[in-house]
Coordinates of C-alpha atoms and ligand atoms in Angstrom, one line a residue:
M1 CA 17.5 5.7 9.0
N2 CA 17.8 5.8 5.4
G3 CA 19.5 2.7 4.3
S4 CA 18.2 -0.9 3.4
Y5 CA 18.4 -4.1 3.8
S6 CA 19.5 -6.1 0.6
Y7 CA 18.0 -9.2 -0.4
T8 CA 17.7 -11.0 -3.1
P9 CA 14.4 -11.2 -5.4
G10 CA 13.9 -15.0 -4.8
E11 CA 13.7 -14.3 -1.0
T12 CA 10.0 -12.3 -1.4
D13 CA 8.8 -15.8 -3.1
V14 CA 7.2 -17.0 -0.1
P15 CA 3.8 -18.7 0.2
I16 CA 1.0 -16.8 2.2
S17 CA 1.2 -18.9 4.8
K18 CA 4.5 -17.1 5.6
G19 CA 2.9 -13.5 5.1
L20 CA 2.9 -10.7 2.8
V21 CA 6.1 -8.9 2.4
S22 CA 5.8 -8.2 -1.2
I23 CA 3.0 -7.8 -3.8
R24 CA 5.3 -10.4 -6.1
N25 CA 4.0 -13.3 -3.2
L26 CA 0.5 -13.0 -4.4
S27 CA -0.5 -14.7 -8.1
K28 CA -3.5 -13.2 -9.7
K29 CA -5.7 -16.1 -8.8
Q30 CA -5.0 -15.1 -5.1
I31 CA -5.8 -11.6 -5.4
E32 CA -9.3 -12.1 -6.9
S33 CA -9.8 -14.1 -4.0
L34 CA -8.8 -11.7 -1.5
L35 CA -10.8 -9.1 -3.4
D36 CA -13.9 -11.5 -2.9
E37 CA -13.2 -12.1 0.5
S38 CA -12.9 -8.2 1.3
D39 CA -16.4 -8.1 -0.2
R40 CA -17.8 -10.4 2.2
M41 CA -15.7 -8.8 5.1
L42 CA -17.2 -5.2 4.1
S43 CA -20.6 -6.4 4.7
F44 CA -19.6 -7.9 7.9
C45 CA -18.3 -4.6 8.8
R46 CA -21.0 -2.9 7.7
R47 CA -23.5 -5.4 9.9
K48 CA -21.0 -4.2 12.8
D49 CA -20.6 -8.0 13.2
K50 CA -17.7 -9.3 15.2
L51 CA -16.4 -12.5 13.9
D52 CA -14.3 -15.3 15.6
N53 CA -11.9 -16.5 13.1
L54 CA -9.0 -15.4 14.7
G55 CA -10.1 -15.7 18.1
N56 CA -6.9 -17.3 19.6
K57 CA -4.7 -15.2 17.3
I58 CA -2.4 -12.3 18.2
M59 CA -1.3 -9.4 15.9
A60 CA 2.0 -7.8 17.0
T61 CA 2.1 -4.1 15.1
L62 CA 5.6 -2.9 15.0
F63 CA 5.8 0.5 13.4
Y64 CA 8.7 2.0 13.2
E65 CA 7.6 5.2 11.2
P66 CA 4.4 7.5 11.6
S67 CA 1.0 5.8 10.7
T68 CA -2.7 6.6 11.2
R69 CA -4.7 4.6 9.0
T70 CA -2.8 1.4 7.8
R71 CA -2.1 0.6 11.9
L72 CA -5.4 1.5 13.1
S73 CA -7.0 -0.2 10.0
F74 CA -5.0 -3.4 10.9
E75 CA -5.7 -3.0 14.4
S76 CA -9.4 -2.5 14.2
A77 CA -9.2 -5.8 11.6
M78 CA -7.6 -7.9 14.0
Q79 CA -10.2 -7.2 16.8
R80 CA -13.3 -7.4 14.1
L81 CA -12.0 -11.1 13.8
G82 CA -11.9 -11.6 17.4
G83 CA -8.1 -11.6 17.6
G84 CA -5.9 -9.5 20.2
V85 CA -3.4 -6.8 19.2
I86 CA 0.0 -6.1 21.0
G87 CA 2.5 -3.8 19.7
F88 CA 4.2 0.1 19.6
S89 CA 3.9 2.9 17.4
D90 CA 6.3 4.7 18.2
P91 CA 10.0 2.7 18.4
R92 CA 11.8 5.3 21.1
S93 CA 9.1 3.5 23.6
S94 CA 10.7 -0.2 22.5
S95 CA 14.1 -1.3 23.1
V96 CA 15.3 0.2 19.5
M97 CA 16.1 3.0 21.6
K98 CA 18.8 0.9 23.3
G99 CA 20.1 -0.4 20.1
E100 CA 18.4 -3.6 19.6
S101 CA 18.6 -5.0 15.8
L102 CA 15.6 -5.6 14.0
A103 CA 16.7 -9.1 13.9
D104 CA 16.4 -9.4 17.8
T105 CA 13.1 -7.6 18.1
I106 CA 11.5 -10.0 15.3
R107 CA 12.9 -13.0 17.4
I108 CA 11.3 -11.9 20.7
V109 CA 8.1 -10.8 19.0
S110 CA 7.7 -13.8 17.2
S111 CA 7.5 -15.6 20.4
Y112 CA 4.8 -13.4 21.7
S113 CA 2.6 -13.1 18.7
D114 CA 0.7 -15.2 15.3
V115 CA 1.1 -12.9 13.3
I116 CA 3.9 -9.6 12.9
V117 CA 2.7 -6.3 10.9
I118 CA 6.0 -4.2 10.0
R119 CA 6.3 -0.6 8.9
H120 CA 9.7 0.1 8.8
P121 CA 12.0 3.4 7.2
E122 CA 14.6 0.8 5.3
H123 CA 13.7 -0.9 2.0
G124 CA 14.0 -4.7 2.8
A125 CA 13.3 -4.4 6.6
A126 CA 10.3 -6.9 6.1
V127 CA 12.3 -9.2 4.4
E128 CA 15.0 -9.4 7.3
A129 CA 11.9 -9.6 9.6
L130 CA 10.7 -12.5 7.6
R131 CA 14.2 -14.3 8.1
N132 CA 14.2 -13.7 11.3
S133 CA 10.4 -14.5 12.5
T134 CA 9.1 -17.8 13.4
V135 CA 5.6 -16.5 12.4
P136 CA 4.0 -14.7 9.0
V137 CA 4.8 -11.1 8.5
I138 CA 3.1 -8.6 6.6
N139 CA 4.6 -5.6 5.3
A140 CA 2.7 -2.1 6.0
G141 CA 5.5 -0.4 3.8
D142 CA 9.3 -0.6 3.7
G143 CA 11.0 2.7 2.9
I144 CA 10.8 3.3 -0.9
G145 CA 10.3 -0.5 -1.1
E146 CA 6.6 -1.5 -1.4
H147 CA 3.1 -1.5 0.2
P148 CA 1.4 -4.4 -0.6
T149 CA -1.7 -4.3 1.7
Q150 CA -2.3 -1.1 0.6
T151 CA -2.3 -2.4 -3.0
I152 CA -4.8 -4.9 -2.2
L153 CA -6.9 -1.9 -1.0
D154 CA -6.8 0.2 -4.0
L155 CA -7.5 -3.0 -6.4
F156 CA -10.6 -3.4 -4.0
T157 CA -11.3 0.4 -4.2
I158 CA -11.1 0.2 -8.2
G159 CA -13.0 -2.8 -8.7
K160 CA -16.0 -1.7 -6.3
E161 CA -16.0 1.6 -8.6
K162 CA -15.0 0.6 -11.9
K163 CA -16.9 -2.7 -12.0
K164 CA -13.5 -4.1 -13.3
V165 CA -10.0 -4.0 -12.6
S166 CA -8.3 -4.7 -16.2
G167 CA -8.0 -3.2 -19.3
L168 CA -8.4 0.7 -17.5
N169 CA -6.4 3.8 -18.3
I170 CA -4.6 4.6 -15.1
A171 CA -2.2 7.6 -14.2
I172 CA -0.3 7.3 -11.6
I173 CA 1.0 10.8 -10.1
G174 CA 3.4 12.4 -7.7
D175 CA 6.8 11.3 -6.2
L176 CA 7.2 7.7 -8.1
K177 CA 10.7 7.5 -7.1
N178 CA 10.1 7.2 -3.2
G179 CA 6.4 6.3 -3.0
R180 CA 5.9 2.5 -2.3
T181 CA 2.5 2.5 -2.6
T182 CA 3.0 3.2 -6.4
H183 CA 5.3 0.7 -6.8
S184 CA 3.4 -2.2 -5.4
L185 CA 0.0 -0.7 -7.3
S186 CA 1.9 -0.6 -10.9
Y187 CA 3.1 -4.2 -10.6
A188 CA -0.5 -5.2 -9.3
L189 CA -2.2 -3.1 -12.4
S190 CA 0.2 -4.8 -14.8
L191 CA -0.5 -8.2 -13.7
F192 CA -4.2 -7.1 -14.4
G193 CA -3.5 -5.7 -17.8
N194 CA -4.0 -1.9 -17.3
S195 CA -2.5 0.9 -19.4
L196 CA -0.3 2.9 -17.2
T197 CA 0.8 6.6 -17.1
F198 CA 3.7 7.6 -14.8
I199 CA 3.5 11.5 -14.2
S200 CA 6.3 13.0 -11.7
P201 CA 8.7 15.5 -12.2
K202 CA 12.1 14.0 -13.9
E203 CA 14.0 13.7 -10.8
L204 CA 11.4 11.9 -9.2
A205 CA 10.4 9.6 -12.1
M206 CA 9.2 6.0 -11.2
P207 CA 12.7 3.7 -11.0
D208 CA 14.2 2.3 -14.3
D209 CA 14.3 -1.0 -13.3
I210 CA 10.7 -1.2 -11.8
V211 CA 9.5 0.4 -15.7
A212 CA 11.5 -2.1 -17.6
G213 CA 10.7 -4.9 -15.3
L214 CA 7.2 -4.3 -16.0
K215 CA 7.8 -4.2 -19.6
S216 CA 9.8 -7.5 -19.7
E217 CA 7.4 -9.3 -17.5
F218 CA 3.7 -8.3 -18.8
G219 CA 4.4 -5.7 -21.6
T220 CA 3.0 -3.4 -19.8
D221 CA 1.4 -0.2 -21.8
M222 CA 3.1 2.8 -20.5
Q223 CA 3.6 6.7 -20.8
I224 CA 6.2 8.3 -19.1
S225 CA 5.8 12.1 -18.6
D226 CA 6.0 15.1 -16.2
S227 CA 2.7 17.4 -17.1
I228 CA -0.5 16.5 -15.5
N229 CA -2.2 17.3 -18.4
D230 CA -1.3 13.5 -19.7
A231 CA -4.0 12.4 -16.9
K232 CA -6.8 14.0 -18.4
D233 CA -7.6 11.1 -20.4
A234 CA -7.3 8.3 -17.5
D235 CA -10.2 6.2 -16.2
V236 CA -8.5 6.4 -12.6
I237 CA -6.1 8.8 -11.4
Y238 CA -3.8 7.4 -8.5
M239 CA -2.6 10.9 -6.7
T240 CA 0.4 10.5 -4.0
R241 CA 1.9 13.2 -2.4
M242 CA 5.8 14.3 -2.2
Q243 CA 7.8 12.2 0.2
K244 CA 9.7 15.2 1.5
E245 CA 11.0 12.4 4.4
R246 CA 12.7 10.4 1.8
F247 CA 14.2 13.1 -0.2
T248 CA 18.2 12.6 -0.3
G249 CA 19.4 15.9 -1.6
K250 CA 18.9 19.4 -3.0
E251 CA 17.8 18.3 -6.7
D252 CA 14.9 15.9 -4.9
A253 CA 13.8 19.3 -3.0
E254 CA 13.4 21.5 -5.8
A255 CA 11.8 19.0 -7.6
G256 CA 9.3 18.3 -5.1
M257 CA 8.5 21.6 -4.5
P258 CA 4.4 21.9 -4.8
Y259 CA 4.2 21.1 -8.1
Y260 CA 0.9 19.0 -9.1
N261 CA -2.7 20.0 -8.0
I262 CA -6.2 18.6 -9.1
N263 CA -8.9 20.8 -8.5
A264 CA -12.6 21.3 -9.4
K265 CA -11.1 23.0 -12.9
F266 CA -9.4 20.0 -13.6
V267 CA -11.7 17.7 -13.0
S268 CA -14.5 19.2 -15.2
E269 CA -11.9 18.9 -17.9
S270 CA -11.0 15.0 -17.2
R271 CA -12.9 12.4 -18.5
N272 CA -16.6 12.7 -16.9
N273 CA -16.6 8.9 -15.1
V274 CA -12.7 9.3 -13.7
I275 CA -12.0 8.7 -10.1
I276 CA -9.5 10.0 -8.0
M277 CA -7.7 8.1 -5.8
H278 CA -5.0 8.8 -2.7
P279 CA -3.2 6.5 -0.5
L280 CA -3.4 9.8 2.0
P281 CA -2.0 11.6 3.9
R282 CA -2.9 14.3 0.9
L283 CA -1.2 17.6 1.1
A284 CA -1.7 20.3 -1.4
E285 CA -1.6 18.1 -4.4
L286 CA -5.7 17.4 -4.0
S287 CA -7.4 20.7 -3.2
P288 CA -10.4 19.9 -0.3
E289 CA -13.0 22.0 -3.1
I290 CA -13.0 18.3 -5.2
D291 CA -13.5 16.3 -1.6
S292 CA -17.7 16.3 -2.6
L293 CA -17.3 15.4 -6.1
P294 CA -18.6 11.7 -6.9
N295 CA -15.6 11.5 -8.7
S296 CA -13.4 11.8 -5.6
V297 CA -13.3 8.2 -4.2
Y298 CA -10.2 8.5 -1.6
F299 CA -11.8 8.8 1.8
K300 CA -14.0 5.5 1.1
Q301 CA -10.9 4.0 -0.1
A302 CA -9.2 4.5 3.0
S303 CA -12.6 3.1 4.7
Y304 CA -11.8 -0.1 3.0
G305 CA -8.3 -0.7 4.6
V306 CA -10.7 -2.6 7.3
P307 CA -12.4 -5.1 5.2
V308 CA -9.4 -5.5 3.0
R309 CA -6.8 -6.1 5.9
M310 CA -9.5 -8.6 7.5
A311 CA -9.2 -10.4 4.6
I312 CA -6.0 -10.7 4.3
L313 CA -5.1 -11.5 8.1
D314 CA -7.8 -14.4 7.7
A315 CA -6.0 -15.8 4.6
V316 CA -2.5 -15.8 6.1
L317 CA -3.2 -16.8 9.4
N318 CA -5.8 -19.4 8.3
A319 CA -3.2 -20.8 5.5
N320 CA -0.8 -21.3 8.4
A321 CA -3.4 -23.2 10.7
S322 CA -4.3 -25.3 7.6
N323 CA -0.6 -26.1 7.0
A324 CA 0.0 -26.9 10.8
Ligands
NCD401 C1 1.2 5.6 2.7 C2 2.7 5.6 2.9 O1 3.1 5.0 4.3 O2 3.5 5.2 2.0 N1 0.5 5.7 3.4 C3 -0.5 4.9 3.7 O3 -0.2 3.7 4.0 N2 -1.7 4.9 3.2 C4 1.3 6.9 1.4 C5 2.2 8.0 2.0 O4 2.7 8.1 3.3 O5 2.3 8.9 1.4

């Protein structure tokens, strides 16, 4: 599966009571309120409290692609909010193997659950799910499209570490063509007024339509480079892996050979207080020798997945309740 479901930009323009299919669903104010709420959820998590906000709700996780952090943090978040969880993490165990369409699966699962969290290899799959669902849909990654909940947790991490989410110089590095986390993140960072440096092999550059959109919508200050040395002046380095499973041809594969690496020497040549982030999984692009440096926040970032997804589930499902 390497195709896409087409949709018009207007189709992603839905209220939070219908879910979160694109980072564009959220206004700056809504993102700020999710960040505040995530902080509150973090204190509940630290106290190991179990809440009952969603005690009568069931979340379905439909994961058509591998996942560790996203699925497990969603499931942990739902259980900490008192809700129930159903779903599959391997489509081979579902009727997808019998040839069932995404639309039919969604129709059925939306009659079994109160919210659907979907990860799928095809761009636009979350919008296709939304079209066929009677319950809210949350996009947990649609092919090379978007990963909006990862963006909220990335912003939350930046806010925790830097005490602000605007006016920063942020280098985003790796496979920017195929890396959906970088697509949603660039939009949100632009919305909050940050400067961006996109660093990738030329063949795997941030898609032109995304760059042009950020320029025209926000006038974002952007640099484009293929040299990792251009990250040395950044306040935040957001590293990503080469998305080998999404490479379409020999050119991508050659360009995506082990290319960028951050090691202790690189960190010592960067800004003193730079933070290094990564959505994980990391491959060779982050040397394990930097794991214990105070600059390396990627494991902390992953741990924020639970409180941030608690805030998102609560916002989606309680918005729904108040509209009912
Ligand atoms: C990312 C994804 O699935 O897009 N992983 C994640 O959700 N933390 C990044 C990746 O797979 O490279």
